[in-house]
Structure formats: C-alpha cells, structure tokens
Amino acid sequence: MTSYRITGGRVIDPANPSLPERRDLGVRDGRLVDLHPNEPVDETIDATGSVVMAGGIDLHTHIGGGKMNLARLLLPEDHRRGLEAAALPDNLLEVASCGSCAPGTLATGYRYVQMGYTSAFEPAMVASNARQAHLEMGDIPILDHGAYVMLGNDELFLRLLAEGADFERVRDYVGWTIHASKALGVKVVNPGGISAFKFNQRKLDVDEAHTHWQVTPRHIVHTLARAITELGLAHPLHIHASNLGVAGNIASTLATIEALGGLRAHLTHVQFHAYGTEGPMKFSSAAQQLAEAVNANKNVSIDVGQIMFGQTVTASGDTMRQIANAGHATPRKWNGGDIECDAGCGVVPFRYREQSYVNALQWAIGLELFLLVDDPWRIVLTTDHPNGGPFTSYPHLIRLLMDKSFRDEQLSKLHPDVAANAALKSMKRELTLQEIAIMTRAAPARLLGLADRGHLATGAAADIAVYREDANAEVMFTEPTHVFKDGVLVAQRGRIVAVPQPGVHFAKVDFDAGIERHLADRLRATSSIDLRNRVIGHDELCSCCNGGRLLPAECHAAFGATSA
Amino acid sequence: MTALSSPTPATAPPWTCPFCSLHCDSLALRPQDDGSWALDGTDCPRALAGLAQVPSRAVTGTPLVNDRPATLDEALDAAAALLRGRQAPLVGGWATDILGARALFRLTAALGAVGDHAHGEALTTALRAQQDRGGYTTTLAEVRERADLVLCVGSQPSAHYPEFFRRCAAGEPVNGAPRRIVFLGAPVDAALPATITQSLPLAGDLFDTLSLLEALVAKRPVRNAPEALAALAQQLRDAHYPVLVVETGALPAHGALVIEAVARLVNLMNLTGRAAVISLGGSDGGYSAQQAHTWLSGLPLRTRFGPAGMDHDPVRHSTARLLGQQEADALVWVASITPEDAVPETAVPRVVFGHPALPVPTGDVVFIPVATPGIGAGGQLYRSDGTVIVPLHPVIDQALPALPAVVDGLLQRLKDAVRAPGRPKPDRIPPGDRSMYPSNEGHESP
C-alpha cells in the first residue's frame, strides 16, 4: 500500500483541539501514522494553500433501500439531459450510472467521494426490506456505509406496547431487530403514524392515541429511546418526528423532545419540523423556538434537512404525510406502499420554487437553525438527500452558511414577503471552517460512535480530504484536490482514481436471544418471510456488500440504567 | 416425489423455491438417492415442475463451443472472442438471481450493450405504468393481515402463482370477518371456499370495466351500469382495506393502461379510505434484474450503453425488436433458473449461460451451463410484491459454476484483451470501443 506524507496544509481537526493546525500527516496501511521527518514515503502531497480535513460523513442520506429505487423507476427524466441520453463516464474507472436527485448507486459513490465525503448512512431501512438496503449500499463504491432500521410502526412493537408487555421484552425485540437487519442504529418515523395510516388515521399528534393500538407517539418515542440507551448503541434513537411539514408542527417537535425525559436522541431533518402558524399565510418560522430547545436540552442532537431550490424527489417512510403531499407532486406522479405489517413508503417528486412563499420560508428556516444552534457538535449538515435537495448541493449550502453577503443576495431573490421579513436577514453569524468541519465530519462521527473516523489524530483511519483554500466556499468544497479512503487515494481534483470496496458499519448488539423463541408465533404472524430467513448473517451481509469489510460496532449495554 | 425419509435437521435452513416469484421460503427440500427430490411443505405444481427438470445430484454439465464439448476456460475464451468488437450486442434473458444480475449489469455496461429480460414485455408493462403514474402497493403480509376484499383484476392468480391464496391466507377470516375474494373477468379458484368467492363478468373489455368501476366508486352518474359492477363498487367503498391483484404478464396489449386504471382507482379510494395493489410478476429473476439494473445505473433495463450515452427506451430496446430488426449483432442469453426460457432464434452469434437442461441451439453458439439458483447456488431473489428479498439456500453441489463467477471470467478476458499489447492504451480507445473496458475492480490508482 502506498504511503503518503501530506505537508504544508492547514489541518482543520476540531476533534483534536490540542494538536497544531500546521502539521504534516503521515499515511500508511490505511491509517494516520507518526512519521519521522526523515522517514521516506512513496509520495508526498504538497498541501500548501490547502485545508486538510477528515473525510466527510453524511449521517442522514437516502442512499439505499426500496424507496430510492422506486424513485429511480418513477423518474426516468432525472436520468437524462433534457431529451439527450445521460453521458457515459469519461473515466475508465467509473461504470455508467446517472441521475441527480435519484442517482444510481455507482454515481452516488463517485459524486460523494468527489466532494471529499468518505462515509454515508441510510437512515430509513425497513426491516423486511433490509436485504435490498444492504445490496444497494454494497453497490455504492468507495463510501463506507450503514443504516438505521425503522421501528415504532411495526405491528409487533405496537402490540407489545398495547398489551403492556415488560419493557425488557420490548428492549430485546429491538435488539433482535437490529441484529436481524444488521443495522447501526434505530430510527422512528412519525411514531405510530405509518401504522395508524394503515387503519385510515390521517393525523397523529404526540399525545393522540393510535386508532387501533391505542398507544401514543409519546409512549413509542420514550420506549424506543430507553431501549436504545439500555442496549448501548452509540447512535441514539434517530427521530423523524410527528406532523412532518405541517404548519404549527413546532408543538409536536417540542413535545417529542419532552417525551424523551432527558434520554438521548437525534432529531432528524428538523427544518421540516420547525413551523409555526403566524402571519397571513398561517405558516411561519419556528426556528428560534426549536433552536432554544436544542440549546437547552443537551441530550438532543439534530440534523437540518436544508431545502435547495430546484427539482428533487421526496422519499420517506411516512406514508401518512406523503399521501397528504401527493397532490403537490411535480411531475404529477407518485408512489406509496404499505409494507409487511412493518413500515411504509412514499415517494413524491417535488420542485422547490424560490417564488413560493412556503418553499422560500423553508429555505430560510433551515439556515436559521444552522445559525441559531450554539453547539456545532449537536447539529449536522444535511439536506435529507434527496428530500430537501440532492447531496451534491452541499458545497452551495456551506457557502450560504459561511458567507453572509452571499446568503443575503440569495435571500433577496426569494418570495418578497420572505425576503423582507425572514429573521434570517438580521442574522450576522458566518460559520467558520472549524464549525463546518464539525458539522460535516467530527460531529457525525461522534454521534455515530465511529471512534477512528471524523478526525485526524495518529491511529485514525486515513479518510482525508484536501481542499484548496478559496474565498468562495462553494468552489472550495466542490472539488478537493485529494481524497483518501482508508489510505488509498481515491479522487484527485474531482476525478476518481481508485475504486476500493467500502465497508459496512453495523451494531453488535447484546440482547436476550431467547426473545426469538418467545416471540416466534408473533414474529410469524406479522411477516410473510420465514422466521429462519429473517436474520441476515455475516456471510450474506458480506455478499450484499460485494465482499467489503464488515465493521461491527461494539455496544455497551446498560440494562436497567434508565427509569421507566 | 418420495416422502420424507428422515426428519429435517433443526438447524437446516428452509428451502426457498426459485421457480415462481412468490418464492415460498418455508419449505424443506432434500435430494433422494434416485436423483429425485423430497419436497415438504407444498404440492405446488410450479415447484414440482421446476424440480423435475433439475436432478438432485451433480450433473455433468459440459460447456459447448459450436456444438463441440469444451472446458470452461476454452468456452470463456470463445465467448470473449465472439463478443469482442461487436457494435450492438444484446444481453438478454437475465433469468438469474440478484448477484447474477449485478454481474450481468457490469457485462452489459462493459459491452456497450442493451439489457432486456426474458419476460421483458411484462416487466415493461409494469415499468411504463410506474414511469407515467406511479401507484400504491402492498405486500403479502399486509394482504394476509388486513385485506378484507381481494379483487383479482382480469385473471385468476392461482393459475400461474399456485400458492398465492395460501400465502395471503385468503380462505381465513380477517379481523374476525370472512374475506371476500372477487374475480373480475376470470373464473373463481375452486380451491377456495365457495362462500367467500365470486366471479364477475367484464362490462366490455378490461379497460372499459375499470373505467366504469372507477366512476361507480366515485359515485359519478353512470347510465345503465351493470348491477353486479355497481354492487362491487359498493363493496369496495365498504371494505376497510381492499387489495387489487394485478398479474402483469396476463394483461392484454397496452396493459400499462390497465395498471394505470387500477392505480387511479386505488388513489381514489385512498382519498377517504385505504386500498392498495399487489402485483404478480417478475418470475425467473425478472424483478431482481429490473431492480439491480436500476439501482446500479439509475435506469431500468432496456437501456443502451452506447456511444451516445445511456439511452433508455422501453419500446425500441426490446429483445424481440432488436433481434427481429437485425439491430443486434450478438446475443448473450442467460437462463439459469428453468430450461423454459428458451434461447431466441436468431442468426447472430450467441453466448448462452444456462440451466443444464436448457436446449442449446446449434451453430455459432457458446454454451456454458451454470448452477441453478436455489439448487446448486445461493443468492437472493425479489418476491412478486417487489419489496421483500428472500435468500436462496443451495441444497446440493451441482458441480457447476455460479453465474457471477462465469461472468467475471468473461469480463476479465474482455479487459485483458483491451489491455493486451498492440491494443490502444485506455485513454486512446476509440469511443465505440471504450465500453469494452470494464472497471471498478482496481483498488489502486492505475
């Protein structure tokens, strides 16, 4: 394996504040190593005039699983240039793959790596569709990956809650599901709402009962958060809260935080959950209220789900909310699905328009959240790809956050009421490189428990991006001069130069294995997959990810550590 | 079939049947000494027919090159020679599992070819409805647990998918009440209790009937509506979770319009209540091929990786058309699941990766027998509901290579040929030839 010395760059490594910014990095056998100044290396990279960061980590991006493939099947127009066919790659290392808001898996890998990202995580894996998620992610070149399995809308979980089952049983069932689906974390989407929609319930507030099971989202959220805590998963419960996209949903978002009772959780794409009902349109920014709650509740982390103007496709497990939005589909077609007494799926193409009051305000709300949350370690940069916009818009988003004059210029082009009145207009904060590095690599690594990623200390995995410094952050972050994945130079000035097979992160969770026997009849009753085929073994996982590395994460179980 | 002679060990994985897209996965299958099989858990005629065509012991599958036996290496060399320099190859069949489909995608892209499945017409029918309208779908467990009215649109599902009604427990009550199973334009399945089934004639053709039904469900004024159809509309309105069953391969010409009509009807019902569609199709690896091709490239099958780019055209790039109009100059045909997916008749040279019992045409043909997924090879297949993937557990060693290994061998030869001395260097490969250069295997920079 080639060894490297990266010299002369400014090392932006917020996880290691004691290390000097001006330092050389040594890379050998996939790791960062201490090199004696005279020690020979195969190649020296002159990073003078550049910023050196750990590889980017996207902790919430829809990159694998049935709904993204439905989106691809739904939108052949996303894979053309007007009436022209999509171009074949001009790089012999790339295999033909195309698309912008719903790119093929191969294109997904190439585009992420070209921006300096080296890991990405699928947040909405359906347990009964987990094989597809792992297969698709396994076909994303270069990027390490993992997924959070969805719970809290599966009939078995809801039945256990409805029956008042012992918490330990519920916890072990959560553990079994993580084990069976080879998940890294657990996500709850519209707690109880996807299931409720199967019973034709159209709305579910945090303290409202599911029409059939009579359990509330509050109960579901707290139970899952407690189970995740006791199972010792590094990543806390990942929450897509109730009432996504609904004016006034700030109330349910705040109630969800309260429902945690101090337990850790990660609230995702909060831009879609920070809406008030003020003003003539009865739709207003509640970014201030949400940011205050995040600042006050140290147990909570968030990612933003910034929207970007233009065509995209929304892909979500939240059938209850997606069917409510289906009338806005652009182009006018959409997919929905009820899945295996387990989950749901809704795919609605959408175009965010600058002249739409609602879209313009959504854009402002996202940016306000970035600027109002004090602690960058608890806020992660996402567009909820592709729901707010494709991940390829990250460099543009970074410029909006780092450059007030550019931000103001963009704001002035939007719907006049938003341009004139948004609180964003008066916000002077410009994020620093340190803060961007935290939000795009150091914080997500920490929130996922990836101890050797997201930083550049000796011993860390050599996932590195070298960006040429530029006054225009969008230019700077679009095309790093060098990207290393586990010590292999994989991209140079936007060109893919090697295509190593990535690894898959999953939690090695400890639970009472007797739960499978105990729940066998019920597991059979809520699935049409033979129970013996429910667990994805290591061999099958390895085959799904094309022989990539299995990266099991130890959990530190703390049974009984939380109160009921 | 003989009876089970010994109990299945508790640790043995269940057998997943690869022979139709329901992929029943609670079965037990064991080889018998006489070369037959002992199948426990079903008497499904499709499973039995599939098993009857594959012996339960290793087969002496010999590759053939122009009708003469050859070693695997000789056959792969011949296949590479046959395909090299072709301008418009077609990779057809795709009757394999997901791992096979992944490999075939790379071959298709590398050859600059078009990919199309043996059941490409039925897949395209479903695809075009998806591309034009989308839809609202459901899966087997939802049907079993929730569907109080199952409406079979235009066909009797169990005729081609014998285990369908058993898989959704159609004969059993749902939430304490009996289910209704209605066959629209098809006879009832006599195996179901007569008290819950009903057959309704079409009112005109299938398209007319569905339009009429939609109008009736929407309570739009309809003159002279057939009473039975009006009653069905009322049943649909009253049901908690009506599920419409559509068999894409059994639809008439322009079947995409039927699927769209069904999707419209379901969307209408979902405005105030709940409803969904379950589709039956995608056997012989059809959905696996469609899905894997789509996630890898962004586009479905019937895409040409030609000099002009990735050109997706669900009509122009059909196997029948490309071969019939002499627009393909070589054919790779993959039929590894059953010998029924016959190699198309054509004058162009063919490379066939197939089931050991596949009839091999004579002439300019390279044939390599490959292991049968679910018999001699593991893997994974999509179920007909398009959401669930079931794992395949090999039962015997067929002494045949699995398809991905064979395709990799072919890709390696095509790559070596491009890199061999005397060939242009990669950066100077003429555009038409570029796609011959497969990639993505390199872990180091060139």
PDB file of C-alpha atoms in Angstrom, chain A residues 1-2 4 66 69-77 79-81 84-99 102-107 110 126 128-129 131-136 138-139 141 155 195 197-202 212 319 323 332-343 345 488-489 497-501 523-533 540 543-546, chain B residues 8 10 12-16 25-27 98-99 102 105-106 109-110 127 129-142 144-146 167 175 240-241 267 269-276 290-292 294-300 304-314 379-380 382-383 385-393 425-427 429 434-435 437-446:
ATOM      1  CA  MET A   1       0.000   0.000   0.000  1.00  0.00           C
ATOM      2  CA  THR A   2       1.322   3.411  -0.934  1.00  0.00           C
ATOM      3  CA  TYR A   4       1.949   9.350   1.920  1.00  0.00           C
ATOM      4  CA  GLY A  66     -36.688   0.225  -1.848  1.00  0.00           C
ATOM      5  CA  ASN A  69     -35.204   2.538  -6.359  1.00  0.00           C
ATOM      6  CA  LEU A  70     -38.890   3.352  -6.699  1.00  0.00           C
ATOM      7  CA  ALA A  71     -37.835   6.962  -7.176  1.00  0.00           C
ATOM      8  CA  ARG A  72     -35.421   5.919  -9.920  1.00  0.00           C
ATOM      9  CA  LEU A  73     -38.105   3.842 -11.627  1.00  0.00           C
ATOM     10  CA  LEU A  74     -40.589   6.689 -11.261  1.00  0.00           C
ATOM     11  CA  LEU A  75     -38.317   9.368 -12.715  1.00  0.00           C
ATOM     12  CA  PRO A  76     -36.523   8.343 -15.890  1.00  0.00           C
ATOM     13  CA  GLU A  77     -36.462  12.098 -16.623  1.00  0.00           C
ATOM     14  CA  HIS A  79     -31.516  10.462 -15.730  1.00  0.00           C
ATOM     15  CA  ARG A  80     -31.366  12.437 -18.926  1.00  0.00           C
ATOM     16  CA  ARG A  81     -30.099  15.824 -20.002  1.00  0.00           C
ATOM     17  CA  GLU A  84     -30.478  13.676 -24.548  1.00  0.00           C
ATOM     18  CA  ALA A  85     -29.199  10.464 -23.088  1.00  0.00           C
ATOM     19  CA  ALA A  86     -27.063  10.713 -19.958  1.00  0.00           C
ATOM     20  CA  ALA A  87     -23.391  10.724 -20.826  1.00  0.00           C
ATOM     21  CA  LEU A  88     -21.189   7.722 -20.248  1.00  0.00           C
ATOM     22  CA  PRO A  89     -18.335   8.401 -17.846  1.00  0.00           C
ATOM     23  CA  ASP A  90     -15.171   9.762 -19.420  1.00  0.00           C
ATOM     24  CA  ASN A  91     -13.216   7.928 -16.746  1.00  0.00           C
ATOM     25  CA  LEU A  92     -12.445   4.280 -17.354  1.00  0.00           C
ATOM     26  CA  LEU A  93     -12.590   3.571 -13.630  1.00  0.00           C
ATOM     27  CA  GLU A  94     -16.245   4.541 -13.473  1.00  0.00           C
ATOM     28  CA  VAL A  95     -19.100   2.344 -14.652  1.00  0.00           C
ATOM     29  CA  ALA A  96     -22.021   4.061 -16.365  1.00  0.00           C
ATOM     30  CA  SER A  97     -24.506   5.445 -13.853  1.00  0.00           C
ATOM     31  CA  CYS A  98     -26.575   8.606 -13.851  1.00  0.00           C
ATOM     32  CA  GLY A  99     -29.189  10.738 -12.143  1.00  0.00           C
ATOM     33  CA  ALA A 102     -32.125   9.875  -7.502  1.00  0.00           C
ATOM     34  CA  PRO A 103     -28.730   8.843  -8.841  1.00  0.00           C
ATOM     35  CA  GLY A 104     -27.709   5.264  -9.416  1.00  0.00           C
ATOM     36  CA  THR A 105     -25.684   3.749  -6.600  1.00  0.00           C
ATOM     37  CA  LEU A 106     -22.484   3.916  -8.613  1.00  0.00           C
ATOM     38  CA  ALA A 107     -22.985   7.612  -9.367  1.00  0.00           C
ATOM     39  CA  TYR A 110     -18.491   8.753  -7.250  1.00  0.00           C
ATOM     40  CA  VAL A 126     -37.251  -1.192   6.547  1.00  0.00           C
ATOM     41  CA  SER A 128     -38.383  -6.519   5.831  1.00  0.00           C
ATOM     42  CA  ASN A 129     -36.521  -4.705   3.059  1.00  0.00           C
ATOM     43  CA  ARG A 131     -31.548  -7.014   2.216  1.00  0.00           C
ATOM     44  CA  GLN A 132     -32.274  -4.512  -0.519  1.00  0.00           C
ATOM     45  CA  ALA A 133     -30.809  -1.670   1.545  1.00  0.00           C
ATOM     46  CA  HIS A 134     -27.606  -3.631   2.099  1.00  0.00           C
ATOM     47  CA  LEU A 135     -27.415  -4.712  -1.535  1.00  0.00           C
ATOM     48  CA  GLU A 136     -27.850  -1.168  -2.807  1.00  0.00           C
ATOM     49  CA  GLY A 138     -22.973  -2.500  -1.199  1.00  0.00           C
ATOM     50  CA  ASP A 139     -23.132  -1.270  -4.780  1.00  0.00           C
ATOM     51  CA  PRO A 141     -18.381   2.314  -4.500  1.00  0.00           C
ATOM     52  CA  GLU A 155     -47.360  -4.156  14.376  1.00  0.00           C
ATOM     53  CA  SER A 195     -49.245   2.115  11.135  1.00  0.00           C
ATOM     54  CA  PHE A 197     -52.468   5.341   8.346  1.00  0.00           C
ATOM     55  CA  LYS A 198     -52.971   1.656   7.552  1.00  0.00           C
ATOM     56  CA  PHE A 199     -56.074   1.986   9.715  1.00  0.00           C
ATOM     57  CA  ASN A 200     -57.014   5.152   7.813  1.00  0.00           C
ATOM     58  CA  GLN A 201     -55.981   7.565  10.544  1.00  0.00           C
ATOM     59  CA  ARG A 202     -54.810  10.761   8.855  1.00  0.00           C
ATOM     60  CA  HIS A 212     -56.258   0.657  16.647  1.00  0.00           C
ATOM     61  CA  THR A 319     -46.990   7.377   4.242  1.00  0.00           C
ATOM     62  CA  ILE A 323     -50.182  10.969   0.863  1.00  0.00           C
ATOM     63  CA  ARG A 332     -47.659  14.601 -11.255  1.00  0.00           C
ATOM     64  CA  LYS A 333     -46.998  11.010 -10.260  1.00  0.00           C
ATOM     65  CA  TRP A 334     -46.059   9.323  -7.031  1.00  0.00           C
ATOM     66  CA  ASN A 335     -45.632   6.009  -5.236  1.00  0.00           C
ATOM     67  CA  GLY A 336     -46.894   4.775  -1.927  1.00  0.00           C
ATOM     68  CA  GLY A 337     -46.775   1.455  -0.199  1.00  0.00           C
ATOM     69  CA  ASP A 338     -47.779  -0.471   2.896  1.00  0.00           C
ATOM     70  CA  ILE A 339     -45.021  -2.888   3.841  1.00  0.00           C
ATOM     71  CA  GLU A 340     -45.267  -6.236   5.638  1.00  0.00           C
ATOM     72  CA  CYS A 341     -47.031  -5.086   8.860  1.00  0.00           C
ATOM     73  CA  ASP A 342     -43.732  -3.351   9.355  1.00  0.00           C
ATOM     74  CA  ALA A 343     -43.488   0.029   7.692  1.00  0.00           C
ATOM     75  CA  CYS A 345     -43.039   4.090   1.885  1.00  0.00           C
ATOM     76  CA  VAL A 488      -5.988   4.902  -0.693  1.00  0.00           C
ATOM     77  CA  LEU A 489      -6.013   7.977  -2.913  1.00  0.00           C
ATOM     78  CA  VAL A 497      -8.570   7.477  -9.386  1.00  0.00           C
ATOM     79  CA  ALA A 498      -9.287   4.261  -7.450  1.00  0.00           C
ATOM     80  CA  VAL A 499     -12.391   2.347  -6.525  1.00  0.00           C
ATOM     81  CA  PRO A 500     -11.848   0.300  -3.360  1.00  0.00           C
ATOM     82  CA  GLN A 501     -14.745  -1.720  -1.998  1.00  0.00           C
ATOM     83  CA  LEU A 523     -42.980 -12.762  14.512  1.00  0.00           C
ATOM     84  CA  ARG A 524     -44.531 -15.267  12.118  1.00  0.00           C
ATOM     85  CA  ALA A 525     -47.919 -13.585  12.333  1.00  0.00           C
ATOM     86  CA  THR A 526     -46.593 -10.175  11.322  1.00  0.00           C
ATOM     87  CA  SER A 527     -44.403 -11.205   8.421  1.00  0.00           C
ATOM     88  CA  SER A 528     -44.560 -13.404   5.363  1.00  0.00           C
ATOM     89  CA  ILE A 529     -40.840 -14.122   5.470  1.00  0.00           C
ATOM     90  CA  ASP A 530     -39.907 -17.388   7.162  1.00  0.00           C
ATOM     91  CA  LEU A 531     -38.550 -16.653  10.619  1.00  0.00           C
ATOM     92  CA  ARG A 532     -35.400 -18.598   9.773  1.00  0.00           C
ATOM     93  CA  ASN A 533     -34.785 -16.128   6.946  1.00  0.00           C
ATOM     94  CA  GLU A 540     -24.970 -12.811   3.480  1.00  0.00           C
ATOM     95  CA  SER A 543     -22.167 -10.925  -0.155  1.00  0.00           C
ATOM     96  CA  CYS A 544     -24.550  -7.945  -0.167  1.00  0.00           C
ATOM     97  CA  CYS A 545     -21.632  -5.555   0.111  1.00  0.00           C
ATOM     98  CA  ASN A 546     -19.574  -7.315  -2.542  1.00  0.00           C
TER      99      ASN A 546
ATOM    100  CA  THR B   8     -35.138 -32.348   8.527  1.00  0.00           C
ATOM    101  CA  ALA B  10     -33.487 -28.490  13.121  1.00  0.00           C
ATOM    102  CA  ALA B  12     -31.106 -26.834   8.263  1.00  0.00           C
ATOM    103  CA  PRO B  13     -32.126 -23.594   6.612  1.00  0.00           C
ATOM    104  CA  PRO B  14     -35.519 -23.665   4.948  1.00  0.00           C
ATOM    105  CA  TRP B  15     -35.614 -24.091   1.211  1.00  0.00           C
ATOM    106  CA  THR B  16     -36.652 -21.118  -0.891  1.00  0.00           C
ATOM    107  CA  ASP B  25     -39.427 -19.889   1.777  1.00  0.00           C
ATOM    108  CA  SER B  26     -40.798 -22.209   4.453  1.00  0.00           C
ATOM    109  CA  LEU B  27     -40.194 -25.411   2.519  1.00  0.00           C
ATOM    110  CA  ILE B  98     -29.648 -10.569  -7.757  1.00  0.00           C
ATOM    111  CA  LEU B  99     -25.968 -11.475  -7.537  1.00  0.00           C
ATOM    112  CA  ARG B 102     -25.236  -7.398 -10.638  1.00  0.00           C
ATOM    113  CA  PHE B 105     -25.109  -5.261 -15.411  1.00  0.00           C
ATOM    114  CA  ARG B 106     -21.336  -4.887 -15.429  1.00  0.00           C
ATOM    115  CA  ALA B 109     -22.140  -1.740 -19.466  1.00  0.00           C
ATOM    116  CA  ALA B 110     -18.754  -3.124 -20.467  1.00  0.00           C
ATOM    117  CA  LEU B 127     -42.463  -0.168 -15.723  1.00  0.00           C
ATOM    118  CA  ALA B 129     -47.240   2.450 -15.669  1.00  0.00           C
ATOM    119  CA  GLN B 130     -44.711   3.256 -12.955  1.00  0.00           C
ATOM    120  CA  GLN B 131     -42.942   5.843 -15.132  1.00  0.00           C
ATOM    121  CA  ASP B 132     -46.199   7.516 -16.110  1.00  0.00           C
ATOM    122  CA  ARG B 133     -48.201   7.413 -12.908  1.00  0.00           C
ATOM    123  CA  GLY B 134     -46.664   5.505 -10.002  1.00  0.00           C
ATOM    124  CA  GLY B 135     -49.006   3.536  -7.789  1.00  0.00           C
ATOM    125  CA  TYR B 136     -49.828   2.396  -4.277  1.00  0.00           C
ATOM    126  CA  THR B 137     -48.664  -1.114  -3.466  1.00  0.00           C
ATOM    127  CA  THR B 138     -48.814  -3.578  -0.641  1.00  0.00           C
ATOM    128  CA  THR B 139     -47.117  -6.844   0.318  1.00  0.00           C
ATOM    129  CA  LEU B 140     -48.153 -10.393   1.208  1.00  0.00           C
ATOM    130  CA  ALA B 141     -48.212  -9.930   4.985  1.00  0.00           C
ATOM    131  CA  GLU B 142     -50.402  -6.820   4.722  1.00  0.00           C
ATOM    132  CA  ARG B 144     -52.938 -11.580   4.870  1.00  0.00           C
ATOM    133  CA  GLU B 145     -53.455  -9.467   7.982  1.00  0.00           C
ATOM    134  CA  ARG B 146     -55.661  -6.701   6.656  1.00  0.00           C
ATOM    135  CA  ARG B 167     -49.665 -17.144   1.118  1.00  0.00           C
ATOM    136  CA  ASN B 175     -60.290  -9.447  11.924  1.00  0.00           C
ATOM    137  CA  HIS B 240     -61.552  -1.458   5.193  1.00  0.00           C
ATOM    138  CA  TYR B 241     -58.625  -2.471   3.030  1.00  0.00           C
ATOM    139  CA  ASN B 267     -55.724   6.550  -5.403  1.00  0.00           C
ATOM    140  CA  MET B 269     -60.174   5.046  -2.640  1.00  0.00           C
ATOM    141  CA  ASN B 270     -57.164   6.295  -0.675  1.00  0.00           C
ATOM    142  CA  LEU B 271     -58.588   9.810  -0.609  1.00  0.00           C
ATOM    143  CA  THR B 272     -61.056   8.781   2.062  1.00  0.00           C
ATOM    144  CA  GLY B 273     -60.238   5.186   2.958  1.00  0.00           C
ATOM    145  CA  ARG B 274     -57.499   2.673   2.432  1.00  0.00           C
ATOM    146  CA  ALA B 275     -56.670   0.452  -0.548  1.00  0.00           C
ATOM    147  CA  ALA B 276     -53.643  -0.919  -2.356  1.00  0.00           C
ATOM    148  CA  GLN B 290     -35.000  -4.793 -13.129  1.00  0.00           C
ATOM    149  CA  GLN B 291     -34.208  -3.599  -9.614  1.00  0.00           C
ATOM    150  CA  ALA B 292     -30.461  -4.261  -9.659  1.00  0.00           C
ATOM    151  CA  THR B 294     -31.960   0.330 -11.905  1.00  0.00           C
ATOM    152  CA  TRP B 295     -30.096   0.917  -8.681  1.00  0.00           C
ATOM    153  CA  LEU B 296     -26.689   0.472 -10.273  1.00  0.00           C
ATOM    154  CA  SER B 297     -27.206   2.647 -13.334  1.00  0.00           C
ATOM    155  CA  GLY B 298     -30.144   4.840 -12.325  1.00  0.00           C
ATOM    156  CA  LEU B 299     -32.128   3.479 -15.275  1.00  0.00           C
ATOM    157  CA  PRO B 300     -34.130   0.287 -15.810  1.00  0.00           C
ATOM    158  CA  ARG B 304     -28.324   1.000 -24.295  1.00  0.00           C
ATOM    159  CA  PHE B 305     -24.869   1.916 -23.033  1.00  0.00           C
ATOM    160  CA  GLY B 306     -23.938   3.218 -26.444  1.00  0.00           C
ATOM    161  CA  PRO B 307     -21.594   5.867 -27.793  1.00  0.00           C
ATOM    162  CA  ALA B 308     -24.364   8.462 -27.446  1.00  0.00           C
ATOM    163  CA  GLY B 309     -24.720   7.776 -23.735  1.00  0.00           C
ATOM    164  CA  MET B 310     -27.208   5.861 -21.635  1.00  0.00           C
ATOM    165  CA  ASP B 311     -30.209   5.607 -23.884  1.00  0.00           C
ATOM    166  CA  HIS B 312     -33.262   4.200 -22.113  1.00  0.00           C
ATOM    167  CA  ASP B 313     -36.126   3.245 -24.383  1.00  0.00           C
ATOM    168  CA  PRO B 314     -38.638   0.689 -23.144  1.00  0.00           C
ATOM    169  CA  GLY B 379     -28.193 -15.890  -3.749  1.00  0.00           C
ATOM    170  CA  GLN B 380     -31.240 -13.710  -3.342  1.00  0.00           C
ATOM    171  CA  TYR B 382     -37.132 -10.412  -5.234  1.00  0.00           C
ATOM    172  CA  ARG B 383     -40.573 -11.579  -4.372  1.00  0.00           C
ATOM    173  CA  ASP B 385     -44.560  -7.813  -4.281  1.00  0.00           C
ATOM    174  CA  GLY B 386     -41.329  -6.075  -5.247  1.00  0.00           C
ATOM    175  CA  THR B 387     -40.342  -5.224  -1.671  1.00  0.00           C
ATOM    176  CA  VAL B 388     -39.160  -8.383   0.022  1.00  0.00           C
ATOM    177  CA  ILE B 389     -35.956 -10.136  -0.982  1.00  0.00           C
ATOM    178  CA  VAL B 390     -35.641 -13.758   0.066  1.00  0.00           C
ATOM    179  CA  PRO B 391     -32.338 -15.570   0.448  1.00  0.00           C
ATOM    180  CA  LEU B 392     -31.691 -18.748  -1.519  1.00  0.00           C
ATOM    181  CA  HIS B 393     -30.029 -21.682   0.168  1.00  0.00           C
ATOM    182  CA  LYS B 425      -3.949   2.439 -24.460  1.00  0.00           C
ATOM    183  CA  PRO B 426      -7.041   3.091 -22.384  1.00  0.00           C
ATOM    184  CA  ASP B 427      -7.029   6.826 -22.908  1.00  0.00           C
ATOM    185  CA  ILE B 429      -9.520   3.724 -27.031  1.00  0.00           C
ATOM    186  CA  ARG B 434     -14.423   2.286 -24.693  1.00  0.00           C
ATOM    187  CA  SER B 435     -17.256   0.407 -23.111  1.00  0.00           C
ATOM    188  CA  TYR B 437     -13.104  -1.704 -20.784  1.00  0.00           C
ATOM    189  CA  PRO B 438     -14.690  -2.818 -17.568  1.00  0.00           C
ATOM    190  CA  SER B 439     -13.698  -1.075 -14.445  1.00  0.00           C
ATOM    191  CA  ASN B 440     -14.287  -0.830 -10.765  1.00  0.00           C
ATOM    192  CA  GLU B 441     -12.138  -3.773  -9.835  1.00  0.00           C
ATOM    193  CA  GLY B 442      -8.980  -1.741  -9.368  1.00  0.00           C
ATOM    194  CA  HIS B 443      -8.143  -0.930  -5.777  1.00  0.00           C
ATOM    195  CA  GLU B 444      -5.115   1.120  -6.650  1.00  0.00           C
ATOM    196  CA  SER B 445      -4.668   4.014  -8.969  1.00  0.00           C
ATOM    197  CA  PRO B 446      -3.626   2.994 -12.452  1.00  0.00           C
TER     198      PRO B 446
END
